[in-house]
Each structure stands twice: as structure tokens, then as C-alpha cells.
Amino acid sequence: MIIKIPTTELCVYFTIWIFINLYALFKLVNSQSDILGRNDYLKSSLNDLEPGWKLFSRLKDVSDIEWSSWKFYYHIDNMELVRKLPTIALCGGGLWMGLQFHLKYVISYGTTAAFARLDNIEAPPTPRCIARIHVYSQMWRHFDVGLYRFLVRYIYKPSFSIISSYIKLPNIFYKLAASLGTFLFIFMWHGTVWHIFMWSFLNYIGITLEHFGKSISKHNKYIWFKENVLKTEAMETRLIAALCAPLLALSAISNFYLFAGTKVGNLFFETILQVPTFENCILLCVSLYSCCHVSMALEDVPSRKFLKNLGKEHSL
């Protein structure tokens, strides 16, 4: 782990990040209870419920919890009910979708990888937790490692070679053109529907912004700014976290298109454009900024699989 800011400051960011995530999930659960309580038709159909967890004011089913749960999720799928969720609860819903998506692939990839290792086949590592990824390139590089390697080897690099051999442009334009071809393949691979297009398009925009940011960081004017204004690596890290926070928000919303479809993705954009309350803005900005610091600090942390293999090498 490479820490470029004081350890105490990083601990503060980590605590804030954990607290706001838990608070968003709490608001989601609490808001669902409020919506259920205001829905007279749904409440009357669940008349065999009794008080459950007092902390969350949840109801506990006595007999038909499976049917009642399916009925509840059918009603909560209604966009009019989803629109009633407060801003923080809506963010908690997005976080919950992401965690479920991550857990799903950890289990599925982990299971198949375990069988592969029985045949002495080295499988790609399981997905990295999305709650500690703050830029698009890391999401693609560390979530589905097998897909990433396939895309780089068979789509990105051949596209880069073909374009660079026929057209003379700065190197960054070759990268952007190859990335565009890669995301066109991703769009067709996942399905040519609108919410997949939005997900692919926003991902490409995010990757493009990252490329421009990296190019600017190599410019002489930025190097002068770093040496004469920022002066320390800690200040540069804080600046990068502040600049990456909006990119993290865009990354999250793009994934909501993938997780929940067009209507939910549009709802998150509508929430931002309507400008949330001052308190919610502070919570969201601080959460995004803290997440960027945590992600940068944990970026180079090796996986348990890597450490295990390293231990075997030293023991030989």
C-alpha cells in the first residue's frame, strides 16, 4: 500500500467513507418502510405481519414471507414509488445494486475458478470490490479480469495497430479510437439496447477524460504547477481526489444503467440536475472525495492469491 497523505488523514477518509455508505443503506431500508406504511393496499394485503427489527421499523412475516416479499418487490419496482425515495436513500439503492452485482460475480467466478484450479488451470482473480474503485480504467482492469485481457488482446491492440499504421496522429488519438472500437464491441456483446448503449457511452466518456487527464499530467505546465504550487505529493493526491470525485459519480450512474435499466439511470441524472439540498450535496461530495482517497490508497494492494503464490515462491 502506497500512502501519500498522512495516515491519520487517510483514517478519517476511511471512517467517513464507511459511515456514509452505512447511512445511505440505512436510509434505503428506512424509506422502504415508510413507502410500505403509506401504501394502504399493500399494507392491508400483508395483514399477517408483526413488528420485527425495532431499529429499522421493519415488519416480520409470520406465514407467507416468500409471497409477501415477491409482492413487495413487484410494487417497489414501480418507478413512481422509486421516485419517492429521498436522495440519500436513492444513492443507498445504487450502492446496494453494486454490492449485489459484485457479490454475484465473486461467487460465480470464484466457483468456476475453484474447479479450474482442480485441473491445474490458473484462472483470473475474482472481481475487486466496486466500493473501492474510483476510475473507469480500474473498474475494467480489476472487475472482470478475463474479459479485460480478452478485450485488450483481441480488440484494443489490433485496433490500435491498424489505425496507427494508416493514419498519422498523436498517440492519444490512437488510444481513443481503439477504445471506441472496444466499447462498440462491448455494446454489441452485451446487447444492442438503449441502457447498454448509455452504459457503454458513459464508460467511453469516462475513459476519454482519464486519457486527457493523464496527458495533462505529463505537460510541462502541470509539472511546473506541481513543483511550485502543490509542492508535495500529499497536495497532489488531494487535488487528484477532488478531480476524480465527479468522474466517480459519473461512473456510478453509468453502472446504474447496466444494473437497473434506462428509467433508473435517468432518475439519477434527474436527481443531480434538480440540485439536491445543501446537506445532501455535502454528504455526496464528501463521500465521493473520501472514496477516491481510499481507492488510491488501496490501488496497489495485492490480492490474497498473489500473496499466497509469493509465499510459495519464497518457501521453495
Short mmCIF file of C-alpha atoms in Angstrom, two decimals, residues 7-279:
data_model
loop_
_atom_site.label_atom_id
_atom_site.label_comp_id
_atom_site.label_asym_id
_atom_site.label_seq_id
_atom_site.Cartn_x
_atom_site.Cartn_y
_atom_site.Cartn_z
CA THR A 7 -2.07 8.12 7.92
CA THR A 8 -4.40 9.94 10.31
CA GLU A 9 -5.98 11.84 7.43
CA LEU A 10 -6.48 8.62 5.48
CA CYS A 11 -8.12 7.01 8.53
CA VAL A 12 -10.53 9.95 8.67
CA TYR A 13 -11.42 9.49 4.99
CA PHE A 14 -11.90 5.75 5.51
CA THR A 15 -14.18 6.33 8.51
CA ILE A 16 -16.25 8.90 6.62
CA TRP A 17 -16.50 6.58 3.62
CA ILE A 18 -17.73 3.66 5.75
CA PHE A 19 -20.13 5.81 7.78
CA ILE A 20 -21.81 7.48 4.79
CA ASN A 21 -22.17 4.16 2.97
CA LEU A 22 -23.85 2.62 6.01
CA TYR A 23 -26.03 5.71 6.44
CA ALA A 24 -27.14 5.51 2.79
CA LEU A 25 -28.09 1.84 3.22
CA PHE A 26 -29.96 2.68 6.43
CA LYS A 27 -31.90 5.45 4.66
CA LEU A 28 -32.80 2.98 1.90
CA VAL A 29 -34.21 0.45 4.36
CA ASN A 30 -35.97 3.14 6.39
CA SER A 31 -37.51 4.73 3.28
CA GLN A 32 -38.81 1.37 2.11
CA SER A 33 -40.57 1.01 5.44
CA ASP A 34 -42.12 4.47 5.01
CA ILE A 35 -43.30 3.65 1.48
CA LEU A 36 -44.77 0.36 2.67
CA GLY A 37 -46.53 2.14 5.52
CA ARG A 38 -48.10 4.72 3.18
CA ASN A 39 -49.30 2.11 0.69
CA ASP A 40 -52.69 1.13 2.17
CA TYR A 41 -53.45 -1.53 -0.44
CA LEU A 42 -50.11 -3.29 0.02
CA LYS A 43 -50.26 -2.94 3.80
CA SER A 44 -53.75 -4.45 4.01
CA SER A 45 -52.65 -7.42 1.90
CA LEU A 46 -49.87 -8.13 4.40
CA ASN A 47 -52.09 -8.16 7.48
CA ASP A 48 -50.30 -11.14 8.99
CA LEU A 49 -47.12 -9.15 9.58
CA GLU A 50 -45.91 -8.38 13.06
CA PRO A 51 -43.20 -6.00 14.34
CA GLY A 52 -39.70 -7.23 13.59
CA TRP A 53 -36.44 -5.28 13.91
CA LYS A 54 -37.21 -2.28 16.07
CA LEU A 55 -34.07 -0.46 14.92
CA PHE A 56 -35.26 -0.37 11.29
CA SER A 57 -39.01 -0.43 11.98
CA ARG A 58 -39.30 -3.46 9.72
CA LEU A 59 -42.19 -5.91 9.65
CA LYS A 60 -41.71 -9.66 10.08
CA ASP A 61 -43.89 -12.11 8.18
CA VAL A 62 -45.42 -14.99 10.13
CA SER A 63 -46.53 -17.39 7.40
CA ASP A 64 -46.08 -16.35 3.78
CA ILE A 65 -42.86 -14.30 3.78
CA GLU A 66 -41.84 -15.52 0.31
CA TRP A 67 -45.09 -14.46 -1.39
CA SER A 68 -45.20 -11.18 0.52
CA SER A 69 -41.59 -10.41 -0.40
CA TRP A 70 -42.21 -11.02 -4.08
CA LYS A 71 -45.33 -8.85 -3.92
CA PHE A 72 -43.41 -6.08 -2.16
CA TYR A 73 -40.64 -6.12 -4.77
CA TYR A 74 -43.26 -6.10 -7.53
CA HIS A 75 -44.74 -2.90 -6.11
CA ILE A 76 -41.40 -1.28 -5.31
CA ASP A 77 -40.38 -1.88 -8.95
CA ASN A 78 -42.93 0.78 -9.85
CA MET A 79 -40.95 3.87 -10.86
CA GLU A 80 -43.42 6.17 -9.12
CA LEU A 81 -42.52 4.54 -5.82
CA VAL A 82 -38.80 4.64 -6.62
CA ARG A 83 -39.12 8.38 -7.34
CA LYS A 84 -40.40 8.88 -3.80
CA LEU A 85 -37.08 7.74 -2.34
CA PRO A 86 -35.01 10.56 -0.80
CA THR A 87 -31.71 11.40 -2.48
CA ILE A 88 -29.53 9.58 0.06
CA ALA A 89 -31.83 6.54 0.01
CA LEU A 90 -31.61 6.51 -3.78
CA CYS A 91 -27.81 6.53 -3.51
CA GLY A 92 -28.07 3.71 -1.00
CA GLY A 93 -30.10 1.77 -3.55
CA GLY A 94 -27.37 2.31 -6.13
CA LEU A 95 -24.73 1.13 -3.66
CA TRP A 96 -26.82 -1.93 -2.82
CA MET A 97 -27.23 -2.82 -6.51
CA GLY A 98 -23.48 -2.53 -6.99
CA LEU A 99 -22.68 -4.70 -3.98
CA GLN A 100 -25.15 -7.36 -5.12
CA PHE A 101 -23.68 -7.27 -8.63
CA HIS A 102 -20.18 -7.65 -7.20
CA LEU A 103 -21.18 -10.50 -4.87
CA LYS A 104 -22.91 -12.33 -7.72
CA TYR A 105 -19.74 -12.41 -9.81
CA VAL A 106 -17.44 -13.15 -6.89
CA ILE A 107 -19.49 -16.30 -6.25
CA SER A 108 -19.87 -17.33 -9.90
CA TYR A 109 -16.26 -16.58 -10.89
CA GLY A 110 -14.90 -17.95 -7.63
CA THR A 111 -16.77 -21.24 -8.06
CA THR A 112 -15.59 -21.78 -11.63
CA ALA A 113 -12.05 -20.73 -10.69
CA ALA A 114 -12.02 -23.33 -7.91
CA PHE A 115 -12.90 -26.09 -10.40
CA ALA A 116 -10.29 -24.74 -12.81
CA ARG A 117 -7.59 -24.95 -10.14
CA LEU A 118 -8.50 -28.61 -9.57
CA ASP A 119 -7.29 -29.17 -13.14
CA ASN A 120 -4.18 -27.04 -12.55
CA ILE A 121 -5.57 -24.21 -14.68
CA GLU A 122 -4.64 -20.75 -13.44
CA ALA A 123 -7.90 -18.76 -13.51
CA PRO A 124 -8.12 -14.94 -13.39
CA PRO A 125 -8.63 -13.40 -9.92
CA THR A 126 -12.12 -12.67 -8.63
CA PRO A 127 -13.56 -9.15 -9.09
CA ARG A 128 -12.28 -6.34 -6.92
CA CYS A 129 -14.91 -4.71 -4.69
CA ILE A 130 -16.54 -1.89 -6.64
CA ALA A 131 -16.96 0.20 -3.49
CA ARG A 132 -13.22 0.99 -3.57
CA ILE A 133 -12.79 1.74 -7.28
CA HIS A 134 -12.89 5.39 -8.30
CA VAL A 135 -11.96 5.48 -12.01
CA TYR A 136 -13.19 3.63 -15.09
CA SER A 137 -9.84 2.11 -16.06
CA GLN A 138 -9.55 0.34 -12.70
CA MET A 139 -13.12 -0.96 -12.97
CA TRP A 140 -12.40 -2.60 -16.30
CA ARG A 141 -8.94 -3.79 -15.27
CA HIS A 142 -9.85 -5.33 -11.90
CA PHE A 143 -13.52 -6.37 -12.02
CA ASP A 144 -13.70 -8.88 -14.88
CA VAL A 145 -10.02 -9.62 -15.44
CA GLY A 146 -10.65 -12.34 -18.03
CA LEU A 147 -12.86 -10.08 -20.15
CA TYR A 148 -10.34 -7.24 -19.81
CA ARG A 149 -7.48 -9.43 -21.05
CA PHE A 150 -9.60 -10.63 -23.98
CA LEU A 151 -10.58 -7.08 -24.97
CA VAL A 152 -7.00 -5.81 -24.78
CA ARG A 153 -5.53 -8.72 -26.72
CA TYR A 154 -8.13 -9.19 -29.45
CA ILE A 155 -9.88 -5.81 -29.81
CA TYR A 156 -7.85 -2.91 -28.39
CA LYS A 157 -4.30 -3.77 -29.52
CA PRO A 158 -5.27 -4.87 -33.08
CA SER A 159 -7.39 -1.72 -33.49
CA PHE A 160 -4.52 0.43 -32.23
CA SER A 161 -2.06 -1.21 -34.65
CA ILE A 162 -4.35 -0.90 -37.68
CA ILE A 163 -5.27 2.74 -37.04
CA SER A 164 -1.69 3.83 -36.29
CA SER A 165 -0.41 2.18 -39.49
CA TYR A 166 -2.80 4.11 -41.76
CA ILE A 167 -3.25 7.49 -40.05
CA LYS A 168 -0.59 9.76 -38.57
CA LEU A 169 -1.96 11.38 -35.41
CA PRO A 170 -0.81 11.98 -31.83
CA ASN A 171 -0.66 8.80 -29.76
CA ILE A 172 -3.63 9.75 -27.58
CA PHE A 173 -5.96 9.75 -30.60
CA TYR A 174 -4.89 6.21 -31.48
CA LYS A 175 -5.77 5.16 -27.94
CA LEU A 176 -9.16 6.90 -28.04
CA ALA A 177 -10.02 5.39 -31.43
CA ALA A 178 -9.01 1.91 -30.24
CA SER A 179 -11.06 2.43 -27.07
CA LEU A 180 -14.06 3.46 -29.19
CA GLY A 181 -13.79 0.25 -31.20
CA THR A 182 -13.54 -1.74 -27.98
CA PHE A 183 -16.66 -0.17 -26.50
CA LEU A 184 -18.57 -0.71 -29.74
CA PHE A 185 -17.74 -4.39 -29.37
CA ILE A 186 -18.85 -4.30 -25.72
CA PHE A 187 -22.13 -2.67 -26.74
CA MET A 188 -22.86 -5.36 -29.34
CA TRP A 189 -21.68 -8.13 -26.99
CA HIS A 190 -23.95 -7.15 -24.08
CA GLY A 191 -26.96 -6.37 -26.27
CA THR A 192 -27.94 -3.54 -28.59
CA VAL A 193 -30.49 -1.92 -26.28
CA TRP A 194 -30.64 1.66 -25.05
CA HIS A 195 -29.49 1.21 -21.45
CA ILE A 196 -26.47 -0.83 -22.62
CA PHE A 197 -25.68 1.92 -25.10
CA MET A 198 -25.83 4.54 -22.33
CA TRP A 199 -23.62 2.39 -20.10
CA SER A 200 -21.07 1.90 -22.89
CA PHE A 201 -21.20 5.55 -23.96
CA LEU A 202 -20.68 6.91 -20.44
CA ASN A 203 -17.83 4.46 -19.89
CA TYR A 204 -16.15 5.68 -23.06
CA ILE A 205 -16.59 9.30 -21.97
CA GLY A 206 -15.01 8.43 -18.61
CA ILE A 207 -12.07 6.65 -20.24
CA THR A 208 -11.59 9.63 -22.57
CA LEU A 209 -11.48 12.06 -19.65
CA GLU A 210 -8.93 9.82 -17.93
CA HIS A 211 -6.71 9.83 -21.03
CA PHE A 212 -6.81 13.62 -21.25
CA GLY A 213 -6.09 13.90 -17.53
CA LYS A 214 -3.03 11.65 -17.84
CA SER A 215 -1.83 13.65 -20.86
CA ILE A 216 -2.17 16.92 -18.95
CA SER A 217 -0.22 15.47 -16.01
CA LYS A 218 2.78 14.97 -18.34
CA HIS A 219 2.65 18.54 -19.67
CA ASN A 220 5.40 20.98 -18.68
CA LYS A 221 2.91 23.50 -17.29
CA TYR A 222 1.41 20.90 -14.95
CA ILE A 223 4.88 19.83 -13.83
CA TRP A 224 5.64 23.48 -13.03
CA PHE A 225 2.30 23.77 -11.18
CA LYS A 226 3.09 20.62 -9.21
CA GLU A 227 6.58 21.78 -8.22
CA ASN A 228 5.77 25.43 -7.42
CA VAL A 229 2.15 25.38 -6.19
CA LEU A 230 1.35 21.90 -4.92
CA LYS A 231 4.95 21.22 -3.83
CA THR A 232 4.19 17.88 -2.09
CA GLU A 233 2.78 14.53 -3.17
CA ALA A 234 0.12 14.84 -0.47
CA MET A 235 -1.27 18.02 -2.03
CA GLU A 236 -1.22 16.42 -5.48
CA THR A 237 -3.11 13.42 -4.10
CA ARG A 238 -5.78 15.72 -2.65
CA LEU A 239 -6.09 17.52 -5.99
CA ILE A 240 -6.43 14.24 -7.89
CA ALA A 241 -9.10 13.04 -5.44
CA ALA A 242 -11.07 16.27 -5.92
CA LEU A 243 -10.84 15.98 -9.72
CA CYS A 244 -11.78 12.30 -9.72
CA ALA A 245 -14.85 12.74 -7.49
CA PRO A 246 -17.15 13.89 -10.37
CA LEU A 247 -15.73 11.07 -12.51
CA LEU A 248 -16.64 8.60 -9.75
CA ALA A 249 -20.21 9.93 -9.70
CA LEU A 250 -20.46 9.53 -13.49
CA SER A 251 -19.03 6.02 -13.21
CA ALA A 252 -21.64 5.07 -10.62
CA ILE A 253 -24.55 6.40 -12.68
CA SER A 254 -23.31 4.61 -15.80
CA ASN A 255 -23.37 1.35 -13.85
CA PHE A 256 -26.93 2.04 -12.68
CA TYR A 257 -27.98 1.95 -16.34
CA LEU A 258 -26.47 -1.54 -16.51
CA PHE A 259 -27.93 -2.73 -13.20
CA ALA A 260 -31.47 -1.34 -13.36
CA GLY A 261 -32.19 -0.08 -16.86
CA THR A 262 -32.87 3.24 -18.54
CA LYS A 263 -35.54 4.63 -16.21
CA VAL A 264 -33.46 4.26 -13.06
CA GLY A 265 -30.34 5.62 -14.76
CA ASN A 266 -32.29 8.65 -16.00
CA LEU A 267 -33.68 9.15 -12.49
CA PHE A 268 -30.18 9.57 -11.06
CA PHE A 269 -29.37 12.19 -13.70
CA GLU A 270 -32.65 13.97 -12.94
CA THR A 271 -31.77 14.00 -9.23
CA ILE A 272 -28.41 15.66 -9.96
CA LEU A 273 -29.88 18.22 -12.37
CA GLN A 274 -32.56 19.20 -9.86
CA VAL A 275 -29.77 20.06 -7.38
CA PRO A 276 -30.23 18.20 -4.07
CA THR A 277 -30.43 20.02 -0.76
CA PHE A 278 -27.27 21.57 0.69
CA GLU A 279 -26.94 18.80 3.30
#
